[in-house]
Amino acid sequence: MLLQRVIRAVIMGPPGSGKGTVSGRITKTFGLKHISSGDILRANINAQTELGLLMKSCIDQGQLVPDDVMSRLILNDLRAIDNNSWLLDGFPRTVSQAEALDDVYTVDTVINLNVPFQTIKQRLTSRWTHLPSGRVYNIDFNPPKVPGFDDETGEPLVQRDDDRPETVTRRLKAYETQTEPVLEYYRSKGVLETFSGTETNKIWPHVEVFLKRKLSSIN
């Protein structure tokens, strides 16, 4: 779809809700640039920028990165692509971050993936990873040919700490506490659109239809 004007969109959803898959499809179908806060964070830490070093020290001490630092980091990157349409993923995570974003940009739409926590727990705790390549298997719907081993190298698979049941429960609880107010913030502004379901492939067509309608009305 050819966009006549710059579109600003945000995608939200708990860890394991299929945000990565849906983001990939949105950027491919509609030509928006995918901006991931996690990627920006890692790039700044690896490049040892001033903000990157500040964040690394927070993370190393087990602290949350302060809202103003996170906002400065993301907004710096967004300013570098001012004339592009983008889809922001992983930011804002708090109302304070949402307000900082609003001070600079008008967000056209916020897509919220509402997947039951039980489904996410099942999905994440079934994930096993080949660490050297980053290949991910799911024992329910994308199992390795030989249980416990990578298809291509035959090396053992591991379950990342993030995917262990107790960690998943903790992450989902933190998401709920931190992000519910952000959803409420965007709901009150009339830009929140929620898509509920248990399968990404069934949620995606609804997201696609909505965005086609939304973007043609904006354009």
CSV table of C-alpha atoms in Angstrom, one decimal:
chain,number,residue,atom,x,y,z
A,1,MET,CA,0.0,0.0,0.0
A,2,LEU,CA,1.4,3.4,-1.0
A,3,LEU,CA,1.3,5.9,1.8
A,4,GLN,CA,0.8,9.6,0.9
A,5,ARG,CA,1.7,10.8,4.3
A,6,VAL,CA,3.9,9.7,7.2
A,7,ILE,CA,2.1,7.3,9.6
A,8,ARG,CA,3.1,6.8,13.3
A,9,ALA,CA,1.9,3.5,14.8
A,10,VAL,CA,2.6,1.6,18.1
A,11,ILE,CA,2.2,-2.1,18.6
A,12,MET,CA,1.6,-3.5,22.1
A,13,GLY,CA,1.1,-6.9,23.7
A,14,PRO,CA,2.6,-9.1,26.4
A,15,PRO,CA,5.8,-11.1,25.7
A,16,GLY,CA,5.0,-14.1,23.6
A,17,SER,CA,1.8,-12.5,22.1
A,18,GLY,CA,3.1,-12.7,18.5
A,19,LYS,CA,4.2,-9.0,18.3
A,20,GLY,CA,7.4,-9.9,16.3
A,21,THR,CA,5.4,-11.9,13.7
A,22,VAL,CA,2.6,-9.3,13.4
A,23,SER,CA,5.2,-6.4,13.2
A,24,GLY,CA,7.0,-8.2,10.4
A,25,ARG,CA,3.8,-8.6,8.4
A,26,ILE,CA,2.8,-4.9,9.0
A,27,THR,CA,6.1,-3.6,7.8
A,28,LYS,CA,6.1,-5.8,4.8
A,29,THR,CA,2.5,-5.1,3.8
A,30,PHE,CA,2.3,-1.4,4.5
A,31,GLY,CA,6.0,-0.3,4.2
A,32,LEU,CA,6.3,1.1,7.7
A,33,LYS,CA,9.7,1.0,9.3
A,34,HIS,CA,9.9,-1.4,12.3
A,35,ILE,CA,11.5,0.3,15.3
A,36,SER,CA,12.2,-2.1,18.2
A,37,SER,CA,13.2,-0.6,21.5
A,38,GLY,CA,15.1,-3.8,22.4
A,39,ASP,CA,17.3,-3.4,19.2
A,40,ILE,CA,18.0,0.2,19.9
A,41,LEU,CA,18.9,-0.6,23.5
A,42,ARG,CA,21.3,-3.4,22.4
A,43,ALA,CA,22.9,-1.2,19.7
A,44,ASN,CA,23.6,1.6,22.2
A,45,ILE,CA,25.0,-0.8,24.8
A,46,ASN,CA,27.3,-2.4,22.2
A,47,ALA,CA,28.4,0.9,20.8
A,48,GLN,CA,29.0,2.1,24.4
A,49,THR,CA,27.2,5.4,23.8
A,50,GLU,CA,26.6,7.7,26.8
A,51,LEU,CA,23.0,6.6,27.1
A,52,GLY,CA,24.0,2.9,26.4
A,53,LEU,CA,26.5,2.9,29.3
A,54,LEU,CA,23.9,4.5,31.6
A,55,MET,CA,21.4,1.8,30.7
A,56,LYS,CA,24.0,-1.0,31.1
A,57,SER,CA,24.7,0.1,34.6
A,58,CYS,CA,21.0,0.1,35.4
A,59,ILE,CA,20.5,-3.3,33.9
A,60,ASP,CA,23.6,-4.7,35.6
A,61,GLN,CA,22.3,-3.5,39.0
A,62,GLY,CA,18.9,-5.1,38.3
A,63,GLN,CA,17.2,-1.7,38.1
A,64,LEU,CA,14.6,-0.5,35.6
A,65,VAL,CA,16.0,2.0,33.1
A,66,PRO,CA,14.6,5.4,34.1
A,67,ASP,CA,11.7,6.7,31.9
A,68,ASP,CA,13.5,9.9,30.8
A,69,VAL,CA,16.6,8.0,29.7
A,70,MET,CA,14.6,5.4,27.8
A,71,SER,CA,12.5,8.2,26.2
A,72,ARG,CA,15.6,10.2,25.2
A,73,LEU,CA,17.1,7.1,23.6
A,74,ILE,CA,14.1,6.2,21.5
A,75,LEU,CA,13.3,9.8,20.5
A,76,ASN,CA,16.9,10.3,19.3
A,77,ASP,CA,16.4,7.3,16.9
A,78,LEU,CA,13.0,8.5,15.7
A,79,ARG,CA,14.3,12.0,14.9
A,80,ALA,CA,16.9,10.3,12.6
A,81,ILE,CA,14.1,8.9,10.5
A,82,ASP,CA,11.7,11.9,10.7
A,83,ASN,CA,10.3,11.5,7.2
A,84,ASN,CA,9.5,7.8,7.4
A,85,SER,CA,6.4,6.0,8.5
A,86,TRP,CA,7.1,3.8,11.5
A,87,LEU,CA,5.8,1.1,13.8
A,88,LEU,CA,7.2,1.4,17.3
A,89,ASP,CA,7.6,-1.9,19.3
A,90,GLY,CA,8.5,-2.2,23.0
A,91,PHE,CA,8.0,1.5,23.7
A,92,PRO,CA,6.2,3.2,25.4
A,93,ARG,CA,6.0,1.0,28.4
A,94,THR,CA,4.8,3.5,30.9
A,95,VAL,CA,2.4,6.5,30.8
A,96,SER,CA,5.4,8.8,31.3
A,97,GLN,CA,7.1,7.4,28.2
A,98,ALA,CA,3.8,7.7,26.3
A,99,GLU,CA,3.6,11.4,27.2
A,100,ALA,CA,7.2,12.0,26.2
A,101,LEU,CA,6.4,10.4,22.8
A,102,ASP,CA,3.2,12.5,22.5
A,103,ASP,CA,5.2,15.7,23.1
A,104,VAL,CA,7.1,15.1,19.9
A,105,TYR,CA,4.9,13.0,17.6
A,106,THR,CA,1.2,12.4,17.0
A,107,VAL,CA,0.5,8.6,17.2
A,108,ASP,CA,-2.1,7.7,14.6
A,109,THR,CA,-3.0,4.2,15.9
A,110,VAL,CA,-2.0,1.8,18.7
A,111,ILE,CA,-2.5,-1.9,17.9
A,112,ASN,CA,-2.9,-4.0,21.0
A,113,LEU,CA,-2.6,-7.8,20.8
A,114,ASN,CA,-4.7,-9.3,23.5
A,115,VAL,CA,-3.7,-13.0,23.9
A,116,PRO,CA,-4.8,-14.9,27.0
A,117,PHE,CA,-2.0,-15.3,29.5
A,118,GLN,CA,-2.6,-19.1,29.7
A,119,THR,CA,-2.0,-19.3,25.9
A,120,ILE,CA,1.2,-17.3,26.2
A,121,LYS,CA,2.5,-19.4,29.1
A,122,GLN,CA,1.9,-22.6,27.1
A,123,ARG,CA,3.6,-21.0,24.0
A,124,LEU,CA,6.7,-19.6,25.8
A,125,THR,CA,7.4,-22.6,28.1
A,126,SER,CA,7.3,-24.8,25.0
A,127,ARG,CA,10.1,-22.8,23.4
A,128,TRP,CA,13.6,-24.3,23.0
A,129,THR,CA,16.5,-22.4,21.4
A,130,HIS,CA,19.7,-23.1,19.6
A,131,LEU,CA,21.8,-20.4,21.2
A,132,PRO,CA,24.6,-20.0,18.5
A,133,SER,CA,22.1,-19.4,15.7
A,134,GLY,CA,19.1,-18.1,17.6
A,135,ARG,CA,16.8,-20.7,15.9
A,136,VAL,CA,13.7,-21.2,18.1
A,137,TYR,CA,11.6,-24.4,18.2
A,138,ASN,CA,8.3,-24.9,19.8
A,139,ILE,CA,7.5,-28.5,21.0
A,140,ASP,CA,3.8,-28.0,20.3
A,141,PHE,CA,3.8,-26.7,16.7
A,142,ASN,CA,7.4,-26.4,15.4
A,143,PRO,CA,9.3,-29.3,17.1
A,144,PRO,CA,12.9,-30.2,16.2
A,145,LYS,CA,13.3,-33.4,14.1
A,146,VAL,CA,15.1,-35.0,17.0
A,147,PRO,CA,13.8,-33.9,20.4
A,148,GLY,CA,16.3,-31.7,22.2
A,149,PHE,CA,18.6,-31.1,19.3
A,150,ASP,CA,19.0,-28.5,16.5
A,151,ASP,CA,17.9,-29.6,13.0
A,152,GLU,CA,20.9,-28.2,11.2
A,153,THR,CA,23.8,-28.7,13.5
A,154,GLY,CA,22.6,-31.5,15.8
A,155,GLU,CA,23.8,-29.4,18.8
A,156,PRO,CA,21.7,-29.4,22.0
A,157,LEU,CA,18.8,-27.0,22.5
A,158,VAL,CA,18.3,-25.0,25.7
A,159,GLN,CA,15.4,-23.4,27.4
A,160,ARG,CA,16.2,-19.7,27.9
A,161,ASP,CA,15.8,-18.4,31.4
A,162,ASP,CA,13.1,-16.0,30.0
A,163,ASP,CA,11.1,-19.0,28.9
A,164,ARG,CA,11.0,-20.9,32.2
A,165,PRO,CA,7.5,-21.2,33.7
A,166,GLU,CA,8.3,-19.1,36.8
A,167,THR,CA,10.0,-16.4,34.8
A,168,VAL,CA,7.1,-16.2,32.3
A,169,THR,CA,4.6,-15.8,35.1
A,170,ARG,CA,6.7,-13.0,36.6
A,171,ARG,CA,7.1,-11.2,33.2
A,172,LEU,CA,3.4,-11.4,32.4
A,173,LYS,CA,2.6,-9.9,35.8
A,174,ALA,CA,5.0,-7.1,35.3
A,175,TYR,CA,3.6,-6.4,31.9
A,176,GLU,CA,0.1,-6.2,33.2
A,177,THR,CA,1.0,-3.9,36.1
A,178,GLN,CA,3.2,-1.6,34.0
A,179,THR,CA,1.3,-1.5,30.7
A,180,GLU,CA,-2.4,-1.5,31.6
A,181,PRO,CA,-2.2,2.2,32.4
A,182,VAL,CA,-0.6,2.8,28.9
A,183,LEU,CA,-3.5,1.0,27.2
A,184,GLU,CA,-5.9,3.1,29.2
A,185,TYR,CA,-4.0,6.3,28.2
A,186,TYR,CA,-4.3,5.5,24.5
A,187,ARG,CA,-7.9,4.2,24.9
A,188,SER,CA,-8.9,7.6,26.3
A,189,LYS,CA,-7.3,9.3,23.3
A,190,GLY,CA,-9.4,7.1,20.9
A,191,VAL,CA,-6.4,5.6,19.1
A,192,LEU,CA,-6.3,2.1,20.7
A,193,GLU,CA,-7.5,-0.9,18.6
A,194,THR,CA,-7.5,-4.3,20.4
A,195,PHE,CA,-7.3,-7.6,18.6
A,196,SER,CA,-8.0,-10.7,20.7
A,197,GLY,CA,-7.3,-14.3,20.0
A,198,THR,CA,-5.0,-17.3,20.6
A,199,GLU,CA,-3.4,-17.7,17.2
A,200,THR,CA,-1.3,-15.1,15.4
A,201,ASN,CA,-2.5,-16.4,11.9
A,202,LYS,CA,-6.1,-15.8,12.9
A,203,ILE,CA,-5.4,-12.4,14.5
A,204,TRP,CA,-3.4,-11.1,11.5
A,205,PRO,CA,-6.2,-10.9,8.9
A,206,HIS,CA,-8.2,-8.6,11.3
A,207,VAL,CA,-5.2,-6.4,11.8
A,208,GLU,CA,-4.6,-6.2,8.1
A,209,VAL,CA,-8.2,-5.2,7.3
A,210,PHE,CA,-8.2,-2.6,10.1
A,211,LEU,CA,-4.9,-1.0,8.9
A,212,LYS,CA,-6.0,-0.9,5.3
A,213,ARG,CA,-9.1,1.0,6.3
A,214,LYS,CA,-7.3,3.2,8.8
A,215,LEU,CA,-4.5,4.1,6.4
A,216,SER,CA,-6.8,4.9,3.5
A,217,SER,CA,-8.8,7.2,5.8
A,218,ILE,CA,-5.7,9.0,7.0
A,219,ASN,CA,-4.3,9.3,3.5
